[in-house]
Coordinates of C-alpha atoms in Angstrom, one line a residue:
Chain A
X23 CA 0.0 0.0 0.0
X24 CA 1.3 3.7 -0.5
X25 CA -0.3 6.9 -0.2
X26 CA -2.4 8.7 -2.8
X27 CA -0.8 10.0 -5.5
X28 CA -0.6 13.6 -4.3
X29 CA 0.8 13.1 -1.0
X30 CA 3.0 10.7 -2.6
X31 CA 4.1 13.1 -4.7
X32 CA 4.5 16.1 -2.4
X33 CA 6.8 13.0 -0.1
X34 CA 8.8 13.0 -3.2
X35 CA 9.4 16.9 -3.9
X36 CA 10.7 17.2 -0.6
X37 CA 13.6 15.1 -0.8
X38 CA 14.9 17.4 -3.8
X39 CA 16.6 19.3 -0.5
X40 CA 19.7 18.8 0.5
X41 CA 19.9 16.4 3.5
X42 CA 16.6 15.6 3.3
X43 CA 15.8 11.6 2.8
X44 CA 12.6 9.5 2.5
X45 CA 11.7 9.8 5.9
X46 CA 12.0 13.4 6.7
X47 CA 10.3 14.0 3.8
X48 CA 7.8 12.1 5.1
X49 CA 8.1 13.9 8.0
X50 CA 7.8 17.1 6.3
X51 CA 4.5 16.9 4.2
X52 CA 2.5 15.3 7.4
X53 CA 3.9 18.0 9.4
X54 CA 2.6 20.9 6.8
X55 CA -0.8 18.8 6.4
X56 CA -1.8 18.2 9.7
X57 CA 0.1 21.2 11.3
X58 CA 0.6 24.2 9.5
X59 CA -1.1 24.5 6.2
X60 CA -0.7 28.3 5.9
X61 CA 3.2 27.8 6.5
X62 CA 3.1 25.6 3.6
X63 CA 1.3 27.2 1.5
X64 CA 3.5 30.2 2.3
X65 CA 6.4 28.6 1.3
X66 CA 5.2 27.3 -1.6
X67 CA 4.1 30.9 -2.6
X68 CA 7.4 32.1 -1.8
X69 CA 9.6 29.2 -3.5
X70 CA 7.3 29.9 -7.1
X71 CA 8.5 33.4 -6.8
X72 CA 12.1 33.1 -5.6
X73 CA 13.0 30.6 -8.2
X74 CA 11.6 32.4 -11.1
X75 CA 12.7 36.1 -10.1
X76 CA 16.0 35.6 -7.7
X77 CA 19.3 36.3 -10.3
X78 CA 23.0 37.2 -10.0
X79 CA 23.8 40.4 -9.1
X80 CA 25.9 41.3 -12.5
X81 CA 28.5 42.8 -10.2
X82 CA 29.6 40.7 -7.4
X83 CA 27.4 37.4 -8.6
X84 CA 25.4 37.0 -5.0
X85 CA 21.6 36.2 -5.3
X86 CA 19.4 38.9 -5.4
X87 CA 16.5 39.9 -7.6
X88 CA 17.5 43.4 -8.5
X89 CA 20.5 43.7 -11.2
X90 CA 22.8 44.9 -8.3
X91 CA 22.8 43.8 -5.1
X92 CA 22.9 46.5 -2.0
X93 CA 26.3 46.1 -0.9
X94 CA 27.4 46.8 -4.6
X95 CA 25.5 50.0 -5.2
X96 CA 26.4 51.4 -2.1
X97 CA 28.9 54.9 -2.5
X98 CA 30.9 53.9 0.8
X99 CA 31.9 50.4 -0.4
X100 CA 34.1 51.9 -3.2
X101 CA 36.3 54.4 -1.2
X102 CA 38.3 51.3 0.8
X103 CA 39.6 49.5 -3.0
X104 CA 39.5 46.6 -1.3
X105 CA 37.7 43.1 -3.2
X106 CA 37.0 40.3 -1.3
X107 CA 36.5 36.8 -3.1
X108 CA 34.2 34.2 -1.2
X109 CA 32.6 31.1 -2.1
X110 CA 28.9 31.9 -1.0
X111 CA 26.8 34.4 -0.3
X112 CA 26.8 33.2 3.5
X113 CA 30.4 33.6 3.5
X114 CA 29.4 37.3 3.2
X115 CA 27.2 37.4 5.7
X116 CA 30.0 35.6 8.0
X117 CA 32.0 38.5 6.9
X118 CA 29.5 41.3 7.3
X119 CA 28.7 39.9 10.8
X120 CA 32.3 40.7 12.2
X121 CA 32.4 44.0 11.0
X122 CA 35.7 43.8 9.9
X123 CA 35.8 44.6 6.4
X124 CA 34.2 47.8 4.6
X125 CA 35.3 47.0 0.9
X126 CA 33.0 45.1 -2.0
X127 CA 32.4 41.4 -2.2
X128 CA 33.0 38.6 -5.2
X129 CA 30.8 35.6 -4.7
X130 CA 32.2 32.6 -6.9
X131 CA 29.3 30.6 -6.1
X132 CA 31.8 27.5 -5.7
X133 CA 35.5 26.7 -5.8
X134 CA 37.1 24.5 -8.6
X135 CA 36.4 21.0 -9.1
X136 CA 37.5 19.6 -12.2
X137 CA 35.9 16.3 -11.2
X138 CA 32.4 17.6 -10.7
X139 CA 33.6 19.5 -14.0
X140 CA 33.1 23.3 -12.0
X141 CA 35.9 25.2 -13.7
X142 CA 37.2 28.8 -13.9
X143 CA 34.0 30.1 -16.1
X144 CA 31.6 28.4 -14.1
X145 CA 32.9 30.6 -10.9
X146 CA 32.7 33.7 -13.0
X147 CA 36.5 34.4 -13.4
X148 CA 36.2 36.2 -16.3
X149 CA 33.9 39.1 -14.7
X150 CA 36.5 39.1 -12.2
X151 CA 39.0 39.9 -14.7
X152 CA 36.4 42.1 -16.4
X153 CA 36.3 44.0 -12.9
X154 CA 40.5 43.7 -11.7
X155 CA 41.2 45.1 -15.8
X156 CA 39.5 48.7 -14.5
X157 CA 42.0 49.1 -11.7
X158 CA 39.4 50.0 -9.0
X159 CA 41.4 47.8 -6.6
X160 CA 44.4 47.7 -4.2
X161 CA 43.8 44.7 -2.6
X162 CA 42.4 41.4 -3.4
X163 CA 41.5 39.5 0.0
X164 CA 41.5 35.6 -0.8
X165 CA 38.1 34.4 1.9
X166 CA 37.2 31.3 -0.1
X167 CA 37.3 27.8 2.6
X168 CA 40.6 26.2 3.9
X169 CA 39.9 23.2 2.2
X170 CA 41.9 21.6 -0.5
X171 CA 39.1 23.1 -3.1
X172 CA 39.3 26.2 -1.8
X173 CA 43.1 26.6 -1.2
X174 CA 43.7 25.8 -5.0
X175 CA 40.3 28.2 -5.8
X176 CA 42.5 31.0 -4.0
X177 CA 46.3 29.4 -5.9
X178 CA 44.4 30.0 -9.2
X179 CA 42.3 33.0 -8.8
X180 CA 45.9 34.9 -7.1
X181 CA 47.4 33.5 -10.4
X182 CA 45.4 35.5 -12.3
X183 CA 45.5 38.7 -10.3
X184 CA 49.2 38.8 -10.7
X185 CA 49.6 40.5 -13.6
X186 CA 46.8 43.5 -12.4
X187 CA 49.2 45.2 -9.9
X188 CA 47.6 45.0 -7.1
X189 CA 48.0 43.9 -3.0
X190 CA 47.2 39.6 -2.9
X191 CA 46.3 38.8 0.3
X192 CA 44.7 35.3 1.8
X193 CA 43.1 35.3 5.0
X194 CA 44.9 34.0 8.1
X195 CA 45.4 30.2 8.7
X196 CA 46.0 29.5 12.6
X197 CA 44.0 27.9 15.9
X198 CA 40.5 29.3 16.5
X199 CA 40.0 31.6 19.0
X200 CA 38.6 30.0 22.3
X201 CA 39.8 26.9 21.3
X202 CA 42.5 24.3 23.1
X203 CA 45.6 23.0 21.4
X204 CA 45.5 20.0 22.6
X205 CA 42.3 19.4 20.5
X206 CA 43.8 21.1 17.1
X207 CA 44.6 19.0 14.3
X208 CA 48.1 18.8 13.6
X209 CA 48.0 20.8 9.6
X210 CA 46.3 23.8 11.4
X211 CA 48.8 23.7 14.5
X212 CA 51.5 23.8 11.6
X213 CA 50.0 26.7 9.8
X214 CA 50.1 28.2 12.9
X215 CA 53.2 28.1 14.0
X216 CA 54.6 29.0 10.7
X217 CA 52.1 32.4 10.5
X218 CA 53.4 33.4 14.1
X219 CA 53.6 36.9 14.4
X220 CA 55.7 39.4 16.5
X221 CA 53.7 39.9 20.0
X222 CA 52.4 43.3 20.5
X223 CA 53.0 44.4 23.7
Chain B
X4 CA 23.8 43.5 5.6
X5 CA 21.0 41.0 4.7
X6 CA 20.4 38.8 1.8
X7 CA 17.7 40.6 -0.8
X8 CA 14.3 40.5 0.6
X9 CA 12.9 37.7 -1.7
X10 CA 15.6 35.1 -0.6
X11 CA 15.3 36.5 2.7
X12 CA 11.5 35.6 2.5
X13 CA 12.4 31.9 1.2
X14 CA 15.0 31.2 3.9
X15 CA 11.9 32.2 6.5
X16 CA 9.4 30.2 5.2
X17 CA 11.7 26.8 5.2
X18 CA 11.8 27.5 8.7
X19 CA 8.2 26.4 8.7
X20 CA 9.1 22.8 8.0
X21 CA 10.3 20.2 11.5
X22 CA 14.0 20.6 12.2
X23 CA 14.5 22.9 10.1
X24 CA 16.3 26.4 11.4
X25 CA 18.1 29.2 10.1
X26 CA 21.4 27.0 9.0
X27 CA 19.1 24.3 7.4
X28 CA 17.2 27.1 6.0
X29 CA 19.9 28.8 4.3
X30 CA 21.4 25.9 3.3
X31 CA 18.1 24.4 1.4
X32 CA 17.3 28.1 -0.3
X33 CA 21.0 28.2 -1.6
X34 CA 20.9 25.0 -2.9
X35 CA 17.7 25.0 -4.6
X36 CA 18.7 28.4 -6.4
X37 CA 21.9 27.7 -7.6
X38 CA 21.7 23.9 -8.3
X39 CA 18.3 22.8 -8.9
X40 CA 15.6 25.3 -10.0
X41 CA 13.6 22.8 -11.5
X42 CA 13.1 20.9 -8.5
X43 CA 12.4 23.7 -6.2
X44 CA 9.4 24.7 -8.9
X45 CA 7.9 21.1 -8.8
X46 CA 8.3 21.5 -5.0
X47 CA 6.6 25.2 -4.9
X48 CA 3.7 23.0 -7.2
X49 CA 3.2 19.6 -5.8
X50 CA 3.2 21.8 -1.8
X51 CA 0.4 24.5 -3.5
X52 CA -1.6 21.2 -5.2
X53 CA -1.5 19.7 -2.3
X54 CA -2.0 21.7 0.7
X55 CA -5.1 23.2 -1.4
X56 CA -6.8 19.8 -2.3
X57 CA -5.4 17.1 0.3
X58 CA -8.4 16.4 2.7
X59 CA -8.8 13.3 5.1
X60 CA -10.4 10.3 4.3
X61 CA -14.5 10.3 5.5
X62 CA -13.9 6.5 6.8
X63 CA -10.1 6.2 8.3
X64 CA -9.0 9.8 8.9
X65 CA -6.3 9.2 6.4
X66 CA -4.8 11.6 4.2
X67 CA -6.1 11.2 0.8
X68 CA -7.2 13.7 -1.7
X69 CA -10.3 11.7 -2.6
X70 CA -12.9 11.2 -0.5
X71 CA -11.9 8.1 0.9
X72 CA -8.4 6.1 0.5
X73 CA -7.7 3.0 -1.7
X74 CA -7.8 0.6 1.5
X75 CA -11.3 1.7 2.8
X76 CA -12.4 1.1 -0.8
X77 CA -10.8 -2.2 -1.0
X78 CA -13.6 -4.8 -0.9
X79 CA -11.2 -7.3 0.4
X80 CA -10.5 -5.3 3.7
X81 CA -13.9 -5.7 5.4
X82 CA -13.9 -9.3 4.9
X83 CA -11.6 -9.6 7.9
X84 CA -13.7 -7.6 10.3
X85 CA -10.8 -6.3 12.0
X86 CA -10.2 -2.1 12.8
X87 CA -6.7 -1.3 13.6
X88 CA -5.9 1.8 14.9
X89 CA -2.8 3.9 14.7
X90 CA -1.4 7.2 15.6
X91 CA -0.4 8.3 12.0
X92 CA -0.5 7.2 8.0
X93 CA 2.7 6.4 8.4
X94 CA 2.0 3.6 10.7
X95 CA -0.2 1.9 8.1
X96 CA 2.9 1.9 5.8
X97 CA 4.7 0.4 8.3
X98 CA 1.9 -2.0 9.5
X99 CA 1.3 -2.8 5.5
X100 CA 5.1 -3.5 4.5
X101 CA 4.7 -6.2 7.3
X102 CA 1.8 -8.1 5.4
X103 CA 0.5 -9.3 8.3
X104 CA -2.9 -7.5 8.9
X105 CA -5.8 -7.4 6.0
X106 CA -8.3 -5.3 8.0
X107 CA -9.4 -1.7 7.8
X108 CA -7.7 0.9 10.0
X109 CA -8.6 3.8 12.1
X110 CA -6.0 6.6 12.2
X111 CA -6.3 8.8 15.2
X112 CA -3.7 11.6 13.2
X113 CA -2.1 12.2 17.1
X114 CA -2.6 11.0 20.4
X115 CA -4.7 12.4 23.5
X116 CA -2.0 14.9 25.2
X117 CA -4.4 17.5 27.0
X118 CA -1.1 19.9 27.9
X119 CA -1.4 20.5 24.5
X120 CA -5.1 20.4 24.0
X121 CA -5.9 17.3 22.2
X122 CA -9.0 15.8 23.3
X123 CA -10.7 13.4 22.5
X124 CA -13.0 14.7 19.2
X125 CA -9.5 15.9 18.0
X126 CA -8.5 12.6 17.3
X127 CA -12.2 12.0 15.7
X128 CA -13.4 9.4 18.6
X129 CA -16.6 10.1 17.3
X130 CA -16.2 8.9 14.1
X131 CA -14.8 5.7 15.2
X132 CA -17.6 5.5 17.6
X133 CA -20.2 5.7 14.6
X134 CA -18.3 3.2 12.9
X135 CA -18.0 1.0 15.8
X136 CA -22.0 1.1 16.7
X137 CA -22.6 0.0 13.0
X138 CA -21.4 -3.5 14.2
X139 CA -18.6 -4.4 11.5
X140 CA -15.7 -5.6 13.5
X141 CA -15.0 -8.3 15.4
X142 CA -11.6 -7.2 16.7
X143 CA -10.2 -3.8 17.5
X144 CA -6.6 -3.6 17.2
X145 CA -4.9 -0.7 19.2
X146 CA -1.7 0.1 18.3
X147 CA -0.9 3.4 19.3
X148 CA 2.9 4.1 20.1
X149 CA 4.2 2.8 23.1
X150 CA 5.1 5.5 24.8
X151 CA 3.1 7.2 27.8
X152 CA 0.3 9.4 25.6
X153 CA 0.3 6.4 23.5
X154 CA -0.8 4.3 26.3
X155 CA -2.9 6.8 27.7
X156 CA -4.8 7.1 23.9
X157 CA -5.1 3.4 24.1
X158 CA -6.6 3.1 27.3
X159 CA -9.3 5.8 26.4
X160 CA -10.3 4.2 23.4
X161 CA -10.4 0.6 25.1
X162 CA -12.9 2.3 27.7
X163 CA -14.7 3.7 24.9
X164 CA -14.7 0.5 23.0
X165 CA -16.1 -1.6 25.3
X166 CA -19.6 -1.1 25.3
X167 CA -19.9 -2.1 21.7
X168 CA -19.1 -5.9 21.8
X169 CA -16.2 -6.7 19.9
X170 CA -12.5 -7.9 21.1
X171 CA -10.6 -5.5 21.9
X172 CA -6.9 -6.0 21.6
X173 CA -3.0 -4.7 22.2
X174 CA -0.1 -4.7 20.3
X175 CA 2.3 -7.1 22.2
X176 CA 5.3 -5.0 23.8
X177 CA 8.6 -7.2 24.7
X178 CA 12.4 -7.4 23.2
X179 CA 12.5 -6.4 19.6
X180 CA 13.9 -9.0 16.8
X181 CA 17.6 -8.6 16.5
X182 CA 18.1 -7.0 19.6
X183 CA 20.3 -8.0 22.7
X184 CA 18.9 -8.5 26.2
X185 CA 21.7 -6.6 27.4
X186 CA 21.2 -3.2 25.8
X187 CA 17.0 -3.4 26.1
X188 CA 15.9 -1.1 28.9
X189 CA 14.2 -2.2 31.9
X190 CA 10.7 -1.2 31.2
X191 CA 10.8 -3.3 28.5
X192 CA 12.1 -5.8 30.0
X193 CA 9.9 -6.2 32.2
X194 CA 7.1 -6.1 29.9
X195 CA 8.9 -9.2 28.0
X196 CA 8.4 -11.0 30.9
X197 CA 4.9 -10.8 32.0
X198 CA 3.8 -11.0 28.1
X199 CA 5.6 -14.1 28.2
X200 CA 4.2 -17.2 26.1
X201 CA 4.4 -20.5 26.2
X202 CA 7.2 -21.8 23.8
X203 CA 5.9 -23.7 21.0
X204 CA 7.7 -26.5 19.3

């Protein structure tokens, strides 16, 4: 015996999300059913509408449904000349949430993977060139993930930038703050031992 | 900074599905929009089709979109004159895959829990009353979870059941198939014991 087809087939849609199998889907369409039929219908609403109208923004490539996103049409970003090239938009939001950094973003949207067949146009390299070519930049911060992907994302993309004249920088390698050495795994002890920097008193 | 509005909106309304929270969230809008736009359109379709025209079925309390489900149609099922009833559809698809039970089913779609106000006519007692007094079953099966507003839900309906004549039965609780004595907890244990049966040869 199985369900009727429509419940079957809502069962089914849901496991087109990540993580979700056959039983949290399961779990998912009885939940909206019996619980919260205005939620789903919500999300449904909101899903239609996100997946035909969400784009790129044409500048730094994040999702957004306007042709530029906020952080690229605002005046301030511009003055610091600095870029900083992440692999997803939530790595922007990590960024933003620190406060840290006041220059403009690049969202490759991925790293390299030649087996998955992801290479340098499908990250959008060439509007990065495009965008390095009109010299708005003095520094390129490399943010994409310490993982092997991303460390030879960042080998290529700095690579590239070397012929643009400007400041290459990657982001710091080293033990997390709050963290205990003992617990550290032995390449980012290494790292950080060989990044030691002069103590400021 | 924030994402756009619209994927803003998107990553809220995921949260309205079970374990899913602002990480999941995130993680399921960004996949859907830069890896499978197709899916997430059937998705926004099949959860609009179905939260619009799923109902319950008039005899088992199933979901169904038709007025009642393919086992309450089957002319095979009443032969047996047995009602079994469950917490949720997915216990019938669990009870089914075992091949063990032919009857008709009563599914209660929760269990009593008055903390969070579920009576009684929540779980649609009445019905089952009205299908009881017609006199069809010999044998009512309850097989509610075990757990304590499982046992609670059973007792309730085996109070209610009485008056109408027919056997009124448990799901056995004891040691589950495959398991080891060793690791089962004591409650159950315990249980195994007293339900113990004579060992046939």
């Amino acid at each position: 015996m199985k369900f009727s087809p429509l419940v079957q087939e809502l069962i089914h849609s849901f496991k087109c999300l990540p993580g979700v199998g056959a039983k949290s889907a399961q779990r998912m369409a009885f939940h909206l059913l019996e619980r919260n039929r205005i939620g789903g219908k919500k999300l449904a609403e909101s899903l239609a509408l996100a997946m035909d109208n969400i784009g790129h923004c044409q500048q730094c490539r994040t999702f957004t449904e306007a042709d530029f996103c906020d952080i690229c049409l605002s005046p301030k970003r511009k003055i610091s000349e600095q870029l900083c090239i992440v692999e997803t938009p939530a790595d922007v939001i990590a960024i933003e949430q620190t406060g840290e950094f006041q220059g403009l973003y690049f969202i490759l949207m991925g790293h390299l993977s030649p087996l998955d067949g992801i290479g340098p146009d499908d990250l959008g390299l060439d509007i990065l060139e495009s965008q390095l070519a009109k010299n708005q930049f003095k520094e390129v911060i490399l943010a994409t993930n310490p993982t092997v992907e991303g460390e030879a994302t960042a080998h290529y993309i700095a690579e590239l930038t070397k012929k643009y004249q400007v400041n290459i920088s990657r982001i710091a390698h080293g033990v997390p703050v709050g963290g205990e050495l003992e617990y550290v795994d032995g390449n980012t002890l290494s790292h950080a031992l060989s990044g030691r920097k002069n103590y400021h008193f």
